[in-house]
mmCIF file with all atom_site columns, C-alpha atoms in Angstrom:
data_model
loop_
_atom_site.group_PDB
_atom_site.id
_atom_site.type_symbol
_atom_site.label_atom_id
_atom_site.label_alt_id
_atom_site.label_comp_id
_atom_site.label_asym_id
_atom_site.label_entity_id
_atom_site.label_seq_id
_atom_site.pdbx_PDB_ins_code
_atom_site.Cartn_x
_atom_site.Cartn_y
_atom_site.Cartn_z
_atom_site.occupancy
_atom_site.B_iso_or_equiv
_atom_site.pdbx_formal_charge
_atom_site.auth_seq_id
_atom_site.auth_comp_id
_atom_site.auth_asym_id
_atom_site.auth_atom_id
_atom_site.pdbx_PDB_model_num
ATOM 1   C CA . MET A 1 1   ? 4.583   13.337 -14.162 1.00 0.00 ? 611 MET A CA 1
ATOM 2   C CA . LYS A 1 2   ? 3.395   11.828 -17.389 1.00 0.00 ? 612 LYS A CA 1
ATOM 3   C CA . LYS A 1 3   ? -0.456  11.354 -16.167 1.00 0.00 ? 613 LYS A CA 1
ATOM 4   C CA . LYS A 1 4   ? -2.666  14.215 -17.345 1.00 0.00 ? 614 LYS A CA 1
ATOM 5   C CA . ILE A 1 5   ? -4.446  15.325 -13.801 1.00 0.00 ? 615 ILE A CA 1
ATOM 6   C CA . SER A 1 6   ? -7.807  16.821 -13.572 1.00 0.00 ? 616 SER A CA 1
ATOM 7   C CA . VAL A 1 7   ? -8.068  18.848 -10.269 1.00 0.00 ? 617 VAL A CA 1
ATOM 8   C CA . LEU A 1 8   ? -11.877 19.908 -9.308  1.00 0.00 ? 618 LEU A CA 1
ATOM 9   C CA . LEU A 1 9   ? -12.219 22.778 -6.750  1.00 0.00 ? 619 LEU A CA 1
ATOM 10  C CA . VAL A 1 10  ? -15.192 22.377 -4.534  1.00 0.00 ? 620 VAL A CA 1
ATOM 11  C CA . ASP A 1 11  ? -16.621 24.403 -2.019  1.00 0.00 ? 621 ASP A CA 1
ATOM 12  C CA . ALA A 1 12  ? -18.022 22.188 0.925   1.00 0.00 ? 622 ALA A CA 1
ATOM 13  C CA . PHE A 1 13  ? -21.254 23.440 3.248   1.00 0.00 ? 623 PHE A CA 1
ATOM 14  C CA . THR A 1 14  ? -22.393 25.842 0.791   1.00 0.00 ? 624 THR A CA 1
ATOM 15  C CA . SER A 1 15  ? -24.430 26.068 -2.638  1.00 0.00 ? 625 SER A CA 1
ATOM 16  C CA . THR A 1 16  ? -23.128 29.163 -3.380  1.00 0.00 ? 626 THR A CA 1
ATOM 17  C CA . PRO A 1 17  ? -19.299 29.093 -5.244  1.00 0.00 ? 627 PRO A CA 1
ATOM 18  C CA . GLY A 1 18  ? -16.406 30.398 -3.719  1.00 0.00 ? 628 GLY A CA 1
ATOM 19  C CA . LYS A 1 19  ? -18.631 30.742 -0.124  1.00 0.00 ? 629 LYS A CA 1
ATOM 20  C CA . GLY A 1 20  ? -17.558 27.316 1.480   1.00 0.00 ? 630 GLY A CA 1
ATOM 21  C CA . ASN A 1 21  ? -14.567 25.702 2.363   1.00 0.00 ? 631 ASN A CA 1
ATOM 22  C CA . ARG A 1 22  ? -12.693 25.139 -0.648  1.00 0.00 ? 632 ARG A CA 1
ATOM 23  C CA . ALA A 1 23  ? -10.949 22.072 -1.457  1.00 0.00 ? 633 ALA A CA 1
ATOM 24  C CA . GLY A 1 24  ? -9.071  20.273 -4.554  1.00 0.00 ? 634 GLY A CA 1
ATOM 25  C CA . VAL A 1 25  ? -10.109 16.819 -5.432  1.00 0.00 ? 635 VAL A CA 1
ATOM 26  C CA . VAL A 1 26  ? -8.697  14.502 -7.816  1.00 0.00 ? 636 VAL A CA 1
ATOM 27  C CA . LEU A 1 27  ? -11.263 12.138 -8.714  1.00 0.00 ? 637 LEU A CA 1
ATOM 28  C CA . ASP A 1 28  ? -9.022  9.421  -9.893  1.00 0.00 ? 638 ASP A CA 1
ATOM 29  C CA . ALA A 1 29  ? -5.457  9.137  -8.381  1.00 0.00 ? 639 ALA A CA 1
ATOM 30  C CA . THR A 1 30  ? -4.514  5.762  -9.585  1.00 0.00 ? 640 THR A CA 1
ATOM 31  C CA . GLY A 1 31  ? -0.751  5.545  -10.230 1.00 0.00 ? 641 GLY A CA 1
ATOM 32  C CA . LEU A 1 32  ? 0.069   8.571  -8.426  1.00 0.00 ? 642 LEU A CA 1
ATOM 33  C CA . SER A 1 33  ? 2.928   8.324  -6.097  1.00 0.00 ? 643 SER A CA 1
ATOM 34  C CA . GLU A 1 34  ? 3.077   10.023 -2.732  1.00 0.00 ? 644 GLU A CA 1
ATOM 35  C CA . SER A 1 35  ? 5.528   12.651 -4.255  1.00 0.00 ? 645 SER A CA 1
ATOM 36  C CA . GLU A 1 36  ? 3.450   13.171 -7.092  1.00 0.00 ? 646 GLU A CA 1
ATOM 37  C CA . MET A 1 37  ? 0.152   13.765 -4.848  1.00 0.00 ? 647 MET A CA 1
ATOM 38  C CA . GLN A 1 38  ? 2.000   16.403 -3.044  1.00 0.00 ? 648 GLN A CA 1
ATOM 39  C CA . ALA A 1 39  ? 3.364   18.432 -6.028  1.00 0.00 ? 649 ALA A CA 1
ATOM 40  C CA . VAL A 1 40  ? -0.105  18.423 -6.774  1.00 0.00 ? 650 VAL A CA 1
ATOM 41  C CA . ALA A 1 41  ? -1.537  19.613 -3.794  1.00 0.00 ? 651 ALA A CA 1
ATOM 42  C CA . HIS A 1 42  ? 1.190   22.171 -3.562  1.00 0.00 ? 652 HIS A CA 1
ATOM 43  C CA . THR A 1 43  ? 0.024   23.331 -6.983  1.00 0.00 ? 653 THR A CA 1
ATOM 44  C CA . VAL A 1 44  ? -3.289  23.658 -6.247  1.00 0.00 ? 654 VAL A CA 1
ATOM 45  C CA . ASP A 1 45  ? -2.685  25.343 -3.181  1.00 0.00 ? 655 ASP A CA 1
ATOM 46  C CA . VAL A 1 46  ? -5.609  25.174 -1.003  1.00 0.00 ? 656 VAL A CA 1
ATOM 47  C CA . SER A 1 47  ? -5.927  23.870 2.536   1.00 0.00 ? 657 SER A CA 1
ATOM 48  C CA . GLU A 1 48  ? -6.316  20.163 1.489   1.00 0.00 ? 658 GLU A CA 1
ATOM 49  C CA . THR A 1 49  ? -6.469  18.325 -1.927  1.00 0.00 ? 659 THR A CA 1
ATOM 50  C CA . ALA A 1 50  ? -8.553  14.971 -1.566  1.00 0.00 ? 660 ALA A CA 1
ATOM 51  C CA . PHE A 1 51  ? -7.206  12.120 -3.844  1.00 0.00 ? 661 PHE A CA 1
ATOM 52  C CA . MET A 1 52  ? -9.432  9.339  -4.368  1.00 0.00 ? 662 MET A CA 1
ATOM 53  C CA . ILE A 1 53  ? -7.995  5.952  -5.548  1.00 0.00 ? 663 ILE A CA 1
ATOM 54  C CA . PRO A 1 54  ? -10.528 3.400  -7.050  1.00 0.00 ? 664 PRO A CA 1
ATOM 55  C CA . THR A 1 55  ? -9.995  0.171  -5.427  1.00 0.00 ? 665 THR A CA 1
ATOM 56  C CA . PRO A 1 56  ? -11.773 -2.314 -8.092  1.00 0.00 ? 666 PRO A CA 1
ATOM 57  C CA . ASP A 1 57  ? -10.269 -5.485 -6.594  1.00 0.00 ? 667 ASP A CA 1
ATOM 58  C CA . SER A 1 58  ? -11.358 -4.967 -3.105  1.00 0.00 ? 668 SER A CA 1
ATOM 59  C CA . THR A 1 59  ? -14.661 -6.366 -1.697  1.00 0.00 ? 669 THR A CA 1
ATOM 60  C CA . GLU A 1 60  ? -14.472 -4.040 1.183   1.00 0.00 ? 670 GLU A CA 1
ATOM 61  C CA . HIS A 1 61  ? -14.743 -0.637 -0.264  1.00 0.00 ? 671 HIS A CA 1
ATOM 62  C CA . ALA A 1 62  ? -14.652 1.069  -3.514  1.00 0.00 ? 672 ALA A CA 1
ATOM 63  C CA . LEU A 1 63  ? -11.993 3.725  -3.084  1.00 0.00 ? 673 LEU A CA 1
ATOM 64  C CA . HIS A 1 64  ? -9.095  5.042  -1.037  1.00 0.00 ? 674 HIS A CA 1
ATOM 65  C CA . VAL A 1 65  ? -8.899  8.524  0.048   1.00 0.00 ? 675 VAL A CA 1
ATOM 66  C CA . ARG A 1 66  ? -5.801  10.600 0.799   1.00 0.00 ? 676 ARG A CA 1
ATOM 67  C CA . TYR A 1 67  ? -5.623  14.117 1.883   1.00 0.00 ? 677 TYR A CA 1
ATOM 68  C CA . PHE A 1 68  ? -2.471  16.678 1.347   1.00 0.00 ? 678 PHE A CA 1
ATOM 69  C CA . THR A 1 69  ? -1.933  20.293 2.040   1.00 0.00 ? 679 THR A CA 1
ATOM 70  C CA . PRO A 1 70  ? 0.610   21.933 0.048   1.00 0.00 ? 680 PRO A CA 1
ATOM 71  C CA . SER A 1 71  ? 3.491   21.122 2.398   1.00 0.00 ? 681 SER A CA 1
ATOM 72  C CA . THR A 1 72  ? 2.158   17.437 4.139   1.00 0.00 ? 682 THR A CA 1
ATOM 73  C CA . GLU A 1 73  ? -0.197  14.747 3.972   1.00 0.00 ? 683 GLU A CA 1
ATOM 74  C CA . VAL A 1 74  ? -2.581  14.611 6.733   1.00 0.00 ? 684 VAL A CA 1
ATOM 75  C CA . PRO A 1 75  ? -4.924  11.450 7.978   1.00 0.00 ? 685 PRO A CA 1
ATOM 76  C CA . THR A 1 76  ? -8.307  13.188 7.061   1.00 0.00 ? 686 THR A CA 1
ATOM 77  C CA . CYS A 1 77  ? -10.220 16.522 6.473   1.00 0.00 ? 687 CYS A CA 1
ATOM 78  C CA . GLY A 1 78  ? -13.478 17.060 6.776   1.00 0.00 ? 688 GLY A CA 1
ATOM 79  C CA . HIS A 1 79  ? -14.208 19.707 4.489   1.00 0.00 ? 689 HIS A CA 1
ATOM 80  C CA . ALA A 1 80  ? -12.192 17.781 1.644   1.00 0.00 ? 690 ALA A CA 1
ATOM 81  C CA . THR A 1 81  ? -14.190 14.610 2.892   1.00 0.00 ? 691 THR A CA 1
ATOM 82  C CA . VAL A 1 82  ? -17.326 16.077 2.026   1.00 0.00 ? 692 VAL A CA 1
ATOM 83  C CA . GLY A 1 83  ? -16.435 17.532 -1.147  1.00 0.00 ? 693 GLY A CA 1
ATOM 84  C CA . ALA A 1 84  ? -15.042 14.580 -2.438  1.00 0.00 ? 694 ALA A CA 1
ATOM 85  C CA . HIS A 1 85  ? -17.907 12.511 -2.052  1.00 0.00 ? 695 HIS A CA 1
ATOM 86  C CA . PHE A 1 86  ? -20.024 15.399 -3.347  1.00 0.00 ? 696 PHE A CA 1
ATOM 87  C CA . ALA A 1 87  ? -17.988 15.577 -6.559  1.00 0.00 ? 697 ALA A CA 1
ATOM 88  C CA . ARG A 1 88  ? -17.762 11.499 -6.980  1.00 0.00 ? 698 ARG A CA 1
ATOM 89  C CA . ALA A 1 89  ? -21.502 11.354 -6.430  1.00 0.00 ? 699 ALA A CA 1
ATOM 90  C CA . ARG A 1 90  ? -22.184 14.501 -9.400  1.00 0.00 ? 700 ARG A CA 1
ATOM 91  C CA . ALA A 1 91  ? -19.693 12.624 -11.680 1.00 0.00 ? 701 ALA A CA 1
ATOM 92  C CA . LEU A 1 92  ? -21.043 9.257  -11.231 1.00 0.00 ? 702 LEU A CA 1
ATOM 93  C CA . GLY A 1 93  ? -24.762 10.636 -11.832 1.00 0.00 ? 703 GLY A CA 1
ATOM 94  C CA . LEU A 1 94  ? -25.911 9.912  -8.447  1.00 0.00 ? 704 LEU A CA 1
ATOM 95  C CA . ALA A 1 95  ? -28.785 11.596 -6.784  1.00 0.00 ? 705 ALA A CA 1
ATOM 96  C CA . ASP A 1 96  ? -29.001 10.033 -3.280  1.00 0.00 ? 706 ASP A CA 1
ATOM 97  C CA . THR A 1 97  ? -26.441 8.066  -1.551  1.00 0.00 ? 707 THR A CA 1
ATOM 98  C CA . THR A 1 98  ? -24.961 7.153  1.821   1.00 0.00 ? 708 THR A CA 1
ATOM 99  C CA . VAL A 1 99  ? -20.951 7.298  2.666   1.00 0.00 ? 709 VAL A CA 1
ATOM 100 C CA . CYS A 1 100 ? -20.103 4.849  5.284   1.00 0.00 ? 710 CYS A CA 1
ATOM 101 C CA . ARG A 1 101 ? -16.809 4.700  7.012   1.00 0.00 ? 711 ARG A CA 1
ATOM 102 C CA . GLN A 1 102 ? -15.691 1.221  8.040   1.00 0.00 ? 712 GLN A CA 1
ATOM 103 C CA . ASP A 1 103 ? -13.271 1.029  11.204  1.00 0.00 ? 713 ASP A CA 1
ATOM 104 C CA . ARG A 1 104 ? -10.535 -1.681 11.285  1.00 0.00 ? 714 ARG A CA 1
ATOM 105 C CA . CYS A 1 105 ? -12.686 -4.305 13.065  1.00 0.00 ? 715 CYS A CA 1
ATOM 106 C CA . GLY A 1 106 ? -14.903 -4.302 9.875   1.00 0.00 ? 716 GLY A CA 1
ATOM 107 C CA . ARG A 1 107 ? -17.598 -2.187 11.721  1.00 0.00 ? 717 ARG A CA 1
ATOM 108 C CA . ALA A 1 108 ? -19.340 0.396  9.312   1.00 0.00 ? 718 ALA A CA 1
ATOM 109 C CA . SER A 1 109 ? -20.887 3.672  10.493  1.00 0.00 ? 719 SER A CA 1
ATOM 110 C CA . CYS A 1 110 ? -23.210 5.699  8.200   1.00 0.00 ? 720 CYS A CA 1
#
């Protein structure tokens, strides 16, 4: 791996560090291959690590998120989703925001 990767450890569902559901979060996983994301998740060694991949050319969404356990990719993860979007909102300086999920038919649920 040639890119320097910063991994945040975020405790979801709590305001007390170390007392929530811990997840790893990579705010910018641009250019990382699947095997590199898997290696990072293995090194971080928490139940799931979320990799946020900005999609600047998309008119439909701002980013794509992939989730990895230390041993495999999983389709989704609740606490890693909450932690990743919390960390992203903090990094962007957002006070209040709404996260919407868009289904395959283009319908948003917020």
